[in-house]
Short mmCIF file of C-alpha atoms in Angstrom, two decimals:
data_model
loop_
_atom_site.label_atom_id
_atom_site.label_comp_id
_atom_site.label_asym_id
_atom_site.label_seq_id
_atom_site.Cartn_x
_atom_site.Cartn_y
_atom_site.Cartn_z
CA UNK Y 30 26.38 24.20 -22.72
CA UNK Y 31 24.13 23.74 -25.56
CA UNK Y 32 23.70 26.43 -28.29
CA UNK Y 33 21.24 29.14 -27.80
CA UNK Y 34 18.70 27.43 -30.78
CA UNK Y 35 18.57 24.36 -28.61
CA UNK Y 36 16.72 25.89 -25.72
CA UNK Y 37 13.17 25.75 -25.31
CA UNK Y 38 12.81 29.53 -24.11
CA UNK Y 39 15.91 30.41 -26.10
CA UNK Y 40 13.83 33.92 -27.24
CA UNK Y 41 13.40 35.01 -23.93
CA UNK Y 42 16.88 34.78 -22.07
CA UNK Y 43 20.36 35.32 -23.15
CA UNK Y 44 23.41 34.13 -21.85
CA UNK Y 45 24.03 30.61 -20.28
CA UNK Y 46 22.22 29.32 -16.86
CA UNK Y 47 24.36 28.63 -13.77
CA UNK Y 48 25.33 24.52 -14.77
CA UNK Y 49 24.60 24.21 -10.99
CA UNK Y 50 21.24 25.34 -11.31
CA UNK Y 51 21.01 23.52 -14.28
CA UNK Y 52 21.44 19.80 -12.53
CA UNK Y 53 19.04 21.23 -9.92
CA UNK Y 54 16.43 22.27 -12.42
CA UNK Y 55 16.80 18.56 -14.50
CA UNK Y 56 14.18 15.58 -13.77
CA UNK Y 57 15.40 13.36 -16.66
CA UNK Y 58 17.39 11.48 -14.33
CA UNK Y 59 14.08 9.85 -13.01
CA UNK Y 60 11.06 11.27 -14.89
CA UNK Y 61 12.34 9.14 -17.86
CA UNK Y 62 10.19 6.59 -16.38
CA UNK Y 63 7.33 8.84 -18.02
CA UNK Y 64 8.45 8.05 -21.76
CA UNK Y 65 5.80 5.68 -22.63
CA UNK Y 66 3.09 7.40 -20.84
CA UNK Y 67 4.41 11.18 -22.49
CA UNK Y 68 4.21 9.40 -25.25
CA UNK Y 69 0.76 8.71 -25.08
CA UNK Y 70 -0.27 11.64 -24.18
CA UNK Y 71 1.17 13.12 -26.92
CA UNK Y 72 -0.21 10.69 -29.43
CA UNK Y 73 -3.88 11.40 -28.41
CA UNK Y 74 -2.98 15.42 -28.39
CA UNK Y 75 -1.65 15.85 -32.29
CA UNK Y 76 -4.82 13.85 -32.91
CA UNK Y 77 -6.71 16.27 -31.35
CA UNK Y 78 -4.57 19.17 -32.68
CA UNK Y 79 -5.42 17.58 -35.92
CA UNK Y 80 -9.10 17.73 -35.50
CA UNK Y 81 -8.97 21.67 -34.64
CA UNK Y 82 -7.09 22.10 -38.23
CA UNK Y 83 -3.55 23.60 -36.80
CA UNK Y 84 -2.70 20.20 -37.87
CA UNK Y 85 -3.07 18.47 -41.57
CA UNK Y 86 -3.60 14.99 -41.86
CA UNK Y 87 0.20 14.53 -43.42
CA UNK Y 88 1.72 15.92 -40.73
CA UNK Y 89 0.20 14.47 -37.62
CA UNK Y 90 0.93 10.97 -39.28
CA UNK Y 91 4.40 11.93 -39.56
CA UNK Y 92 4.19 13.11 -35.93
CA UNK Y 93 2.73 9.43 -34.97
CA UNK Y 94 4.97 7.54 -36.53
CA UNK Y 95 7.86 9.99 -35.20
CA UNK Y 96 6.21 9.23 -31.75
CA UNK Y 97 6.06 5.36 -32.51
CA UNK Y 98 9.88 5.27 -33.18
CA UNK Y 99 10.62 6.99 -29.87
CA UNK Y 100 8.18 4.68 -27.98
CA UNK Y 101 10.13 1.55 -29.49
CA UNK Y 102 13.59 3.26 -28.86
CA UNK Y 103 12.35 3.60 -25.09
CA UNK Y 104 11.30 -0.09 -25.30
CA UNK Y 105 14.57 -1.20 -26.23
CA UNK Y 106 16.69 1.11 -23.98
CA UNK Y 107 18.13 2.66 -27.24
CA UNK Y 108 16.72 6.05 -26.38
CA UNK Y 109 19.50 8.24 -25.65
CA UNK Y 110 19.05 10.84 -23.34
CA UNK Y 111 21.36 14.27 -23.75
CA UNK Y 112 22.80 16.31 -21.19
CA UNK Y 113 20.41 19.26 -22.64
CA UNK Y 114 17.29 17.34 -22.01
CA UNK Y 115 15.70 18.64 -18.75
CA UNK Y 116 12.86 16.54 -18.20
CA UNK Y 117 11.36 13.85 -20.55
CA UNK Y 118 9.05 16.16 -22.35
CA UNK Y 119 11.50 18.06 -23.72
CA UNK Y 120 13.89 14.67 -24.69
CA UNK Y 121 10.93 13.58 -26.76
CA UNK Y 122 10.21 16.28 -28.17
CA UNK Y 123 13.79 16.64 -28.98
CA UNK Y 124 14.31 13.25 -30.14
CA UNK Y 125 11.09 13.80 -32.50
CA UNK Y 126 12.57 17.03 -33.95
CA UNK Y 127 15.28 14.83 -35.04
CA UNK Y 128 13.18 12.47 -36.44
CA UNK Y 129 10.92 14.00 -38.93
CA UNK Y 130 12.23 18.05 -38.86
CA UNK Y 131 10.38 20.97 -37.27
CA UNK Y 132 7.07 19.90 -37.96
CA UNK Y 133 7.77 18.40 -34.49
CA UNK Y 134 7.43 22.22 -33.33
CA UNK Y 135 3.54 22.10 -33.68
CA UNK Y 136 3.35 19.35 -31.24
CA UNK Y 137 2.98 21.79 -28.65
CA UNK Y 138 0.54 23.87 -29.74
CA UNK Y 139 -1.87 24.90 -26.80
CA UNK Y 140 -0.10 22.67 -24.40
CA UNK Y 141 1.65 23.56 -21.42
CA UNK Y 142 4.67 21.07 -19.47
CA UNK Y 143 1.88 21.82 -16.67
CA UNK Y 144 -0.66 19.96 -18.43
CA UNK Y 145 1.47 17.66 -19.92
CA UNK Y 146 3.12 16.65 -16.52
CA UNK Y 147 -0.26 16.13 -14.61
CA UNK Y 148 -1.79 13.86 -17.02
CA UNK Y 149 1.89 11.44 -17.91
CA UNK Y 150 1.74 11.53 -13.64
CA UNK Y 151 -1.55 10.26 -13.59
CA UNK Y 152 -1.38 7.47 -16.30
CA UNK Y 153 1.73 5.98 -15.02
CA UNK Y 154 -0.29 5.96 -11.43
CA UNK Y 155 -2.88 4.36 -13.15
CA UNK Y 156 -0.97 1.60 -14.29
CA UNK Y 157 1.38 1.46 -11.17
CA UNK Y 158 -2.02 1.39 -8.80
CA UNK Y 159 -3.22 -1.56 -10.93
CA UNK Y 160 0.18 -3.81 -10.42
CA UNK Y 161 0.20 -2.48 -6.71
CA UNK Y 162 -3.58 -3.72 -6.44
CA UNK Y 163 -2.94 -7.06 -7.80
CA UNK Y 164 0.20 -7.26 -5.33
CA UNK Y 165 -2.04 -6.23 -2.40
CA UNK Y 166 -4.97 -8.70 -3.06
CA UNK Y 167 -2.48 -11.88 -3.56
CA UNK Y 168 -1.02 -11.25 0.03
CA UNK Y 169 -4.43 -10.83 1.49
CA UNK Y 170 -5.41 -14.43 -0.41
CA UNK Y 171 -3.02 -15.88 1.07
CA UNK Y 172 -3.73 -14.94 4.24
CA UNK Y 173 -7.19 -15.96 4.04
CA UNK Y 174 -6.06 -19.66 2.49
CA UNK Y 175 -3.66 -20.43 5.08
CA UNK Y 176 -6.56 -19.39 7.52
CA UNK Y 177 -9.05 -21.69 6.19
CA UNK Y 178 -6.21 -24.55 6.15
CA UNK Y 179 -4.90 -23.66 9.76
CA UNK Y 180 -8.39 -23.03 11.29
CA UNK Y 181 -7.77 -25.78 14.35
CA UNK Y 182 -4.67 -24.14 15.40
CA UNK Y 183 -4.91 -21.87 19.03
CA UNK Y 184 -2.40 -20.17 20.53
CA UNK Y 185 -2.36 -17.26 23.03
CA UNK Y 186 -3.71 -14.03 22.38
CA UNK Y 187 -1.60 -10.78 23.42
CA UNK Y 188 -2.70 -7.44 24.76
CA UNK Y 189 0.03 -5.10 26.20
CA UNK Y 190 2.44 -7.85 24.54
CA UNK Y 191 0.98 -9.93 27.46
CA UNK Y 192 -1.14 -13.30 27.80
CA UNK Y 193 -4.80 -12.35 27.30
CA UNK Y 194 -7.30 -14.79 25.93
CA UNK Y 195 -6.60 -18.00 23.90
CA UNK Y 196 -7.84 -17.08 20.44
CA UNK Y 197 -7.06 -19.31 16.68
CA UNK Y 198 -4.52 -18.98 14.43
CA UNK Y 199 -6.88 -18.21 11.86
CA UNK Y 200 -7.71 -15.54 13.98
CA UNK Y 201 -4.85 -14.32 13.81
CA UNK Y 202 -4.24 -14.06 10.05
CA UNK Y 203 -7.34 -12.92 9.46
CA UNK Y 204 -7.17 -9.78 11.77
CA UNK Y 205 -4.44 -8.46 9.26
CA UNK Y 206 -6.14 -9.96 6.40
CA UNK Y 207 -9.32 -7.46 6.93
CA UNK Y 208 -6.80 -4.02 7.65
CA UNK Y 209 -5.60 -4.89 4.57
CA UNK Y 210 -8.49 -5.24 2.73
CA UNK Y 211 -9.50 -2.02 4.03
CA UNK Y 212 -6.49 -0.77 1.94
CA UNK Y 213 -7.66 -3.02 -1.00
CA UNK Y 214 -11.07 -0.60 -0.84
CA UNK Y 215 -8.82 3.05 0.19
CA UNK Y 216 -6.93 2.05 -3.28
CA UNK Y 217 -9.75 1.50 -5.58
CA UNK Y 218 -11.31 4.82 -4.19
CA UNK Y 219 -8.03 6.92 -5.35
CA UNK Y 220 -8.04 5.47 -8.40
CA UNK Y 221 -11.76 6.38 -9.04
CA UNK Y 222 -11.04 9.96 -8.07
CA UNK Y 223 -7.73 9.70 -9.68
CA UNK Y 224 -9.03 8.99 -13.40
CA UNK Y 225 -10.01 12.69 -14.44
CA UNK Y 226 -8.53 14.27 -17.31
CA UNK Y 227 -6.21 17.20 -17.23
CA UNK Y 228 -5.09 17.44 -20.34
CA UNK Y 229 -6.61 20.62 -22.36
CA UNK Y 230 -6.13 22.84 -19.76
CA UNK Y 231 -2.98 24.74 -21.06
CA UNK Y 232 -0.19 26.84 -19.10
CA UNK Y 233 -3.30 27.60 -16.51
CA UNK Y 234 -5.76 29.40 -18.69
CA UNK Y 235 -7.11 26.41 -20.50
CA UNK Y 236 -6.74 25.41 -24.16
CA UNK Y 237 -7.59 28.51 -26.51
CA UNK Y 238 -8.02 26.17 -29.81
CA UNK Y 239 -11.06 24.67 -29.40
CA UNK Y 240 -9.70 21.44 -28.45
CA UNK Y 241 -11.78 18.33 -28.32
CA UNK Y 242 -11.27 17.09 -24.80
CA UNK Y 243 -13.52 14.50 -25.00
CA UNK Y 244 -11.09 13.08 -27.32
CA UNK Y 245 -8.82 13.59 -25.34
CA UNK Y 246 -10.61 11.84 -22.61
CA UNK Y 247 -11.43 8.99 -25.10
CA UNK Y 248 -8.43 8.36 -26.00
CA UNK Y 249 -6.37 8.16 -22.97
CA UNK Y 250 -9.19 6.35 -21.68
CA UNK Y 251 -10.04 8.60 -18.31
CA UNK Y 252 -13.20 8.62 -16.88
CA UNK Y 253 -14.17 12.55 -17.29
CA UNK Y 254 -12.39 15.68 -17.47
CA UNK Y 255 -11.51 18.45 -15.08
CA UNK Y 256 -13.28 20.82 -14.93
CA UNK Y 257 -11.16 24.29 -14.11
CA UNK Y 258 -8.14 24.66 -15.91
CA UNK Y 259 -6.40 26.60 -12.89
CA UNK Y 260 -6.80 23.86 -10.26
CA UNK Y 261 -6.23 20.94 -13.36
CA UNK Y 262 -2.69 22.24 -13.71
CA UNK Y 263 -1.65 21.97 -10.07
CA UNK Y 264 -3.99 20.15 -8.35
CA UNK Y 265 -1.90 16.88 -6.96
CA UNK Y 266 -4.40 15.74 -4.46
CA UNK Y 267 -4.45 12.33 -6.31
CA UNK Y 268 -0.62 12.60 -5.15
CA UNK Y 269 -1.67 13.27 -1.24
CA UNK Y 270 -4.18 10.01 -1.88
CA UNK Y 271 -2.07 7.55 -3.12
CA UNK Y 272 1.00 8.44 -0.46
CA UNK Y 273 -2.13 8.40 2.37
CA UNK Y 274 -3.00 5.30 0.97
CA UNK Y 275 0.48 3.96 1.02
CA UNK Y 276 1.32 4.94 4.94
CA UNK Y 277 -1.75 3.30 6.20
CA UNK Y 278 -0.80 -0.01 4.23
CA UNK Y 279 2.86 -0.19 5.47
CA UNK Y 280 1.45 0.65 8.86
CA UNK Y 281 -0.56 -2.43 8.38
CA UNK Y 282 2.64 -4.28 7.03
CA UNK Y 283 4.34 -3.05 9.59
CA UNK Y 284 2.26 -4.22 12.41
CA UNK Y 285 2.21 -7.80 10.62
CA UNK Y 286 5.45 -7.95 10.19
CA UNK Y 287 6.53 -7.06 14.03
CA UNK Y 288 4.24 -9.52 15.05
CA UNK Y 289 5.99 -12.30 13.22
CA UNK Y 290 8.95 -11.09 13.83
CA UNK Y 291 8.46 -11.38 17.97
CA UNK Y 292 6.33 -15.38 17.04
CA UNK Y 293 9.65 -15.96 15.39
CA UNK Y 294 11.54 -15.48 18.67
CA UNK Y 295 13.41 -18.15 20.26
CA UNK Y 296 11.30 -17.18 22.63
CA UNK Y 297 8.10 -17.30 21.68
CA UNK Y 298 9.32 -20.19 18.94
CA UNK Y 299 5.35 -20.16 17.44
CA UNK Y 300 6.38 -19.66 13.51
CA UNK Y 301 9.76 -20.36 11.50
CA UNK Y 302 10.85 -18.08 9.20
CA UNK Y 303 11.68 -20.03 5.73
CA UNK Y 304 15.55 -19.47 5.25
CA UNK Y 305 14.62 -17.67 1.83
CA UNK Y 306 13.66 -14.70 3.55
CA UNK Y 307 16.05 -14.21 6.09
CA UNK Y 308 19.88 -13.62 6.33
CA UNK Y 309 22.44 -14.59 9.27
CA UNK Y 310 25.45 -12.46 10.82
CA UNK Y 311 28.60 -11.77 10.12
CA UNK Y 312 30.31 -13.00 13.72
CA UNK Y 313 27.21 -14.67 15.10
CA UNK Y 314 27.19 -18.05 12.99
CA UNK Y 315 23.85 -19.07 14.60
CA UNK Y 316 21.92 -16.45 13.81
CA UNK Y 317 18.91 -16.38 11.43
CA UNK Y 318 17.92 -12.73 10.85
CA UNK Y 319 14.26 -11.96 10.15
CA UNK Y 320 15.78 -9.02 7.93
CA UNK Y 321 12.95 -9.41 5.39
CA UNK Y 322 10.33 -8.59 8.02
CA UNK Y 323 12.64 -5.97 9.56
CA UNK Y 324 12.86 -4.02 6.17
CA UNK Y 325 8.75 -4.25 5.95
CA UNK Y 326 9.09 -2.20 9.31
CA UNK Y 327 11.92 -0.13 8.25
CA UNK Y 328 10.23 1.21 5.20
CA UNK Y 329 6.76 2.12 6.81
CA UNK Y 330 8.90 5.23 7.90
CA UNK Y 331 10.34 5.69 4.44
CA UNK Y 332 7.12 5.89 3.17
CA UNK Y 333 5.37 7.96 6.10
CA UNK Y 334 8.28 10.80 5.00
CA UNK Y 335 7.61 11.01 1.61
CA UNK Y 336 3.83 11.57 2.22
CA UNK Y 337 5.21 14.52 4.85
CA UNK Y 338 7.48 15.88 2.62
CA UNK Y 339 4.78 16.43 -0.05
CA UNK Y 340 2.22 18.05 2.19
CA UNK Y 341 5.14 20.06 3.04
CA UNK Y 342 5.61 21.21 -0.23
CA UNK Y 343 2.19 21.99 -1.10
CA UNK Y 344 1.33 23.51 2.03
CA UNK Y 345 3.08 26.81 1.62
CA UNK Y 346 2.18 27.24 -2.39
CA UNK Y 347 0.11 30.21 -4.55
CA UNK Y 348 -2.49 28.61 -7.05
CA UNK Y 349 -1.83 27.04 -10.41
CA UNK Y 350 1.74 25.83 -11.25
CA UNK Y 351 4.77 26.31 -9.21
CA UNK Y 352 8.35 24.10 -9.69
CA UNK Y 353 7.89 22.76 -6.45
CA UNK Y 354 5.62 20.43 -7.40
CA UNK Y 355 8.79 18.62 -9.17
CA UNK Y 356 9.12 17.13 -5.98
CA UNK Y 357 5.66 14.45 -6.54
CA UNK Y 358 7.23 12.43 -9.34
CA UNK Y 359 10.56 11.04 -6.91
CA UNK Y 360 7.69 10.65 -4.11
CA UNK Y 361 5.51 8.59 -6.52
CA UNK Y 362 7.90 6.78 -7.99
CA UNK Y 363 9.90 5.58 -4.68
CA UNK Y 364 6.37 4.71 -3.15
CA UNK Y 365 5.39 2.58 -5.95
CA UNK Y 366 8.94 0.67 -6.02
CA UNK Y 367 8.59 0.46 -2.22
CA UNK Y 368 4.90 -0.94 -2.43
CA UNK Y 369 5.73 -3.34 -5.16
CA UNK Y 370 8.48 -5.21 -3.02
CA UNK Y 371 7.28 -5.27 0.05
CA UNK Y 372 3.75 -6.84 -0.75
CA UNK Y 373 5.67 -9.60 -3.17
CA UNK Y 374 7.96 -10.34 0.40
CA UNK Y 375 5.16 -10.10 3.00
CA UNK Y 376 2.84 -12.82 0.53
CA UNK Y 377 6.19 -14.73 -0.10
CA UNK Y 378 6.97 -14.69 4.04
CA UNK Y 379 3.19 -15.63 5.04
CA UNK Y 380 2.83 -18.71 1.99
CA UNK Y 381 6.45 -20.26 3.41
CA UNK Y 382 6.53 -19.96 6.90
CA UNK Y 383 5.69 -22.65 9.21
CA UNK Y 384 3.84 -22.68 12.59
CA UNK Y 385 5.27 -24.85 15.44
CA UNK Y 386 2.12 -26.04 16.66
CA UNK Y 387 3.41 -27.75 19.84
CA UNK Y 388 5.19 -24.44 20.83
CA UNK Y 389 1.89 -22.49 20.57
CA UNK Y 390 -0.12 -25.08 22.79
CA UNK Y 391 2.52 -25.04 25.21
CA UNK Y 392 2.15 -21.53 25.75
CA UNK Y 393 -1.37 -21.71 26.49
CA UNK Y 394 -1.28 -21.45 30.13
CA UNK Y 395 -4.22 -21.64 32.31
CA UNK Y 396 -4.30 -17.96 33.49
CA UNK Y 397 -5.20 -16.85 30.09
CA UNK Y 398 -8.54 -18.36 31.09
CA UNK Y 399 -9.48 -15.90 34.10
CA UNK Y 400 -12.08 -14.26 32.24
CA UNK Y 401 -13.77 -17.75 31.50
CA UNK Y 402 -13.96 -18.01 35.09
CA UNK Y 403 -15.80 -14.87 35.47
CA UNK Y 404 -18.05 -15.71 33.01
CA UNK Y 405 -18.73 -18.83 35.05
CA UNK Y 406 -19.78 -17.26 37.60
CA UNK Y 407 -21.88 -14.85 35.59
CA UNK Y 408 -23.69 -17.90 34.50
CA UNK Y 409 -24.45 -18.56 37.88
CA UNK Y 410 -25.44 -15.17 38.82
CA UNK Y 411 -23.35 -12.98 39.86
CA UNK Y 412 -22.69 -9.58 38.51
CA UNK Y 413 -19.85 -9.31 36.68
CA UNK Y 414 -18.01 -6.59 38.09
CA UNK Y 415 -18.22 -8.95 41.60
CA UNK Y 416 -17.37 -11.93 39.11
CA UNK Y 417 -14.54 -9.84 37.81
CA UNK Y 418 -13.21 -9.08 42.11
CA UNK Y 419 -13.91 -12.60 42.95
CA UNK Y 420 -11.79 -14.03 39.78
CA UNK Y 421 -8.85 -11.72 40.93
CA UNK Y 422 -8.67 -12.80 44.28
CA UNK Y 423 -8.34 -16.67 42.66
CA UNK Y 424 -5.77 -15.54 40.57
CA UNK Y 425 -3.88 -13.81 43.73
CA UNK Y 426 -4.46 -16.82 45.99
CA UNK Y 427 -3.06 -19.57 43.13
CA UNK Y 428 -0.02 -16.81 43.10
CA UNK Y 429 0.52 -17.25 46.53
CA UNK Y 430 0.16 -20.63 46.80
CA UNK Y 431 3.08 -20.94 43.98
CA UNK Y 432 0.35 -22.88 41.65
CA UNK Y 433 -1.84 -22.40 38.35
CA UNK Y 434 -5.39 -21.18 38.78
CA UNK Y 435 -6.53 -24.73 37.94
CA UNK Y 436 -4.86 -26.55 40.43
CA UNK Y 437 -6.94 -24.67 43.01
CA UNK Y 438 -9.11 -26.86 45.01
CA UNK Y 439 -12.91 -26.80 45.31
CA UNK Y 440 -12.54 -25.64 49.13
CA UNK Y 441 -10.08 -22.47 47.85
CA UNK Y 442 -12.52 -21.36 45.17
CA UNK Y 443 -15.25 -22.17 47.57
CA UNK Y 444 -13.59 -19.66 50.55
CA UNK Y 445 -14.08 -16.88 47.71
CA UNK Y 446 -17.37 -17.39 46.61
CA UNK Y 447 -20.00 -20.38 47.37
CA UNK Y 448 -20.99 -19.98 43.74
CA UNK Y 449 -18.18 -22.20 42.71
CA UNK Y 450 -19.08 -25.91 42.10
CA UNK Y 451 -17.59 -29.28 40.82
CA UNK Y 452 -17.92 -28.01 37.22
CA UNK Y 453 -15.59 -25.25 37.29
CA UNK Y 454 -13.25 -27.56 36.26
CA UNK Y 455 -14.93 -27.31 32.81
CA UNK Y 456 -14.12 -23.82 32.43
CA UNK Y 457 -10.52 -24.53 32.30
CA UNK Y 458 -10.15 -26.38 28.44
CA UNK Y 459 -8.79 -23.79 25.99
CA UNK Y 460 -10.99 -25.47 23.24
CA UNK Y 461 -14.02 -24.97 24.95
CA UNK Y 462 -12.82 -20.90 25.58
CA UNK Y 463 -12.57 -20.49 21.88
CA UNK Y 464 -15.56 -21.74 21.29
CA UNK Y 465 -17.85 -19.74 23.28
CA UNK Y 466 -17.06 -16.65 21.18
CA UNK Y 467 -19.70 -17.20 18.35
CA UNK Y 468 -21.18 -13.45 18.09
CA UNK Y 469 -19.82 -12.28 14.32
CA UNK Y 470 -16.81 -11.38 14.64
CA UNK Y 471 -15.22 -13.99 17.18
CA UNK Y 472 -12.60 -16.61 17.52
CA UNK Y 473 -15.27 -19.44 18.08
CA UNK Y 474 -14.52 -21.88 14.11
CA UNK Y 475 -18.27 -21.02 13.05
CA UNK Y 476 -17.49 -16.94 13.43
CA UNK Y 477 -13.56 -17.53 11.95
CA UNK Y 478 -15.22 -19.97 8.99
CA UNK Y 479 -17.59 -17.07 8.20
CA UNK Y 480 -14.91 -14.69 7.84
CA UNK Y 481 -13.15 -16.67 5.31
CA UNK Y 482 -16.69 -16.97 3.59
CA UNK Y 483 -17.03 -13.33 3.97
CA UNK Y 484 -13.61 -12.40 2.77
CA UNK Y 485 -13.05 -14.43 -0.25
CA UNK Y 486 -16.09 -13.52 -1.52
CA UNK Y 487 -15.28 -9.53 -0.88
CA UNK Y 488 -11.59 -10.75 -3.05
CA UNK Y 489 -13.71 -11.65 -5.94
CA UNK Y 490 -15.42 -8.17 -6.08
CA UNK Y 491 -12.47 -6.33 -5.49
CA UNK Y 492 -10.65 -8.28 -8.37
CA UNK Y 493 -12.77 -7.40 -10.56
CA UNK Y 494 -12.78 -3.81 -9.58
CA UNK Y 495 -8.56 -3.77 -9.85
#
């Protein structure tokens, strides 16, 4: 155990803590990846301490350029962390002790871990949302690209994992291309709301030297500052946002990625996997594993727990600071990690796979075109719920004649309604089906081309926004 004089609260308690309770207590094991953002924090702050007087000019410089040595020792993992350093605060602060003497001491004037923790959480979200944005608006151009380039392309469309309507490929990719850029918009509003300045606010009282906090603000470049010191310190709504944010994305992921994963079927046969993302088995030599799509829908429920576990925690807590809300930082930090792969996989699966074309046409069977044959018969007017009856008993008869609904004479569609002439044989080309669907929105290549106008246009404003 360390010596008495090396303990923060040393004046307070006597004795040694339970080394147990110790580990449990300690974040340094993964809040280090807070150093250059503590750092930062603490730069702007003895600037501000120096502007209230408490600090002379001499001394915050050596405090800087104490701070600057630790920032490059960080940078070139020569930082050693002790086994008396609880959480990265007190490691740098340590570190800077060592450094340039006690004058290292008046660092932490005014300021409160609570304060300190809130705002070194929300500049490494800051950055991390900015790298994660990025990420997030590369898969969805890639979507969109291999959408404009595989516009011809139709396949069957599924409800209930069952034939429905022939729709395009395009369609297809866009569908997840717009969920996601739903995301692309739910991001840039938690950053917004994110970028408020805690810093100032103290232990929970506020800050009682008459600290600038616009400097503050100015310096750590936020976009205003809180404005109650008591809900600044524990507020970690921001927190609640971003793990929101990241459950609705891999749900989104998720749903992409089980889609592919049935296409890539044997079965189905309509994409290929490129071998790069993919693995085999160890007995099965023929196997080729869609493992990189599997662990897309694997971590959705990773991520969907850490966003419980925090609303959990928060849930059953008094106001201002409490050390549950320790927890956030291993929650934020797994979530970014988990964000950051999965997006770089998912654009790297969607850029290299290839469709089997043939495979997707050969699946388009003519039943998938029963509601084209209502809508004939709509055209020649009939109501459609009677369109809709009539259609089913052509579907039933076909079934028990053992044949496709095309192959149906004139005289068999004619025993169900008189309606039905020579140029219902028109209805049944899966081109023409796609087509019809022009409203906004549709499969038809005017509406899909649109959406690709639409949605590269909506990437350029969100880029710039990220």
């Amino acid at each position: 155990m360390a010596g008495e004089g090396d303990k923060m609260m040393a004046g307070r308690f006597v004795g040694s803590r339970d080394p147990v309770m110790e580990m449990l207590s300690a974040s340094i094991t993964y809040d280090q990846r807070l150093a250059e953002v503590d750092i930062q924090g603490s730069i702007a702050y003895a600037k501000a301490l120096e502007k209230t007087g408490i600090l002379p000019k001499s001394e915050m410089e050596k405090i800087l350029s104490g701070l600057e040595k630790i920032s490059e020792e960080w940078s070139k993992g020569a930082f050693v962390v002790k086994h008396t350093d609880e959480d990265i605060h007190t490691a740098n602060e340590r570190r800077l002790k060592e450094l340039i003497g006690d004058i290292a001491g008046k660092l932490h004037t005014g300021r409160s871990r609570n304060d300190q923790v809130v705002t070194d959480l929300k500049l490494f979200m800051r950055n991390s949302l900015s790298v994660i944005s990025n990420h997030l608006l590369q898969l969805i151009r890639t979507l969109v690209e291999r959408a404009a380039v595989e516009i011809d392309v139709i396949l069957p469309g599924y409800t209930h994992l069952q034939k429905a309507q022939p729709i395009r490929w395009s369609q297809f990719l866009l569908s997840h291309a717009v969920a996601l850029t739903r995301d692309s918009e739910h991001l840039g509003d938690v950053k917004r709301r994110m970028n408020v300045l805690p810093l100032g606010s103290g232990a929970l009282a506020g800050n009682p030297l008459e600290i600038d906090r616009e400097l503050l603000r100015s310096e750590l470049d936020f976009a205003s500052i809180s404005l109650n010191s008591m809900d600044a310190i524990s507020e970690r709504d921001f927190v609640v946002e971003f793990l929101s944010f990241a459950t609705l994305l891999m749900i989104h992921l998720s749903k992409m990625a089980e889609d592919l994963i049935i296409y890539s079927t044997s079965e189905f046969g309509f994409v290929t996997l490129s071998d790069t993302y993919c693995t085999g088995s160890s007995l099965m030599p023929q196997k080729k594993n869609p493992d990189s799509l599997e662990l897309i829908r694997g971590k959705a429920g990773r991520v969907f727990g850490r966003l419980a576990a925090i609303l959990m925690v928060l849930k059953g807590l008094p106001s201002t600071y409490n050390k549950d809300l320790q927890e956030d930082k291993e929650a934020v930090f797994d979530v970014v990690d988990t964000l950051n792969a999965v997006l770089q996989v998912a654009t790297g699966v969607i850029s290299t796979l290839q469709i089997n074309k043939e495979n997707m046409e050969r699946a388009l069977s003519p039943e998938i075109l029963s509601s084209d044959l209502a809508l004939y018969l709509v055209h020649k007017g009939m109501p459609f719920r009677q369109a809709h009856i009539d259609t089913g008993k052509a579907i039933h008869l076909a079934e028990s004649k053992g044949i496709p609904i095309n192959n149906l004479s004139l005289d068999d569609l004619k025993s169900i309604s008189p309606l039905f002439g020579s140029d219902v044989s028109q209805v049944f080309n899966f081109f023409n089906s796609v087509e019809q669907y022009t409203a906004m929105g549709g499969t038809a290549k005017s509406s899909v081309s649109a959406q690709i106008d639409h949605l590269r246009e909506q990437l350029k404003r969100l880029k710039e926004q990220a």
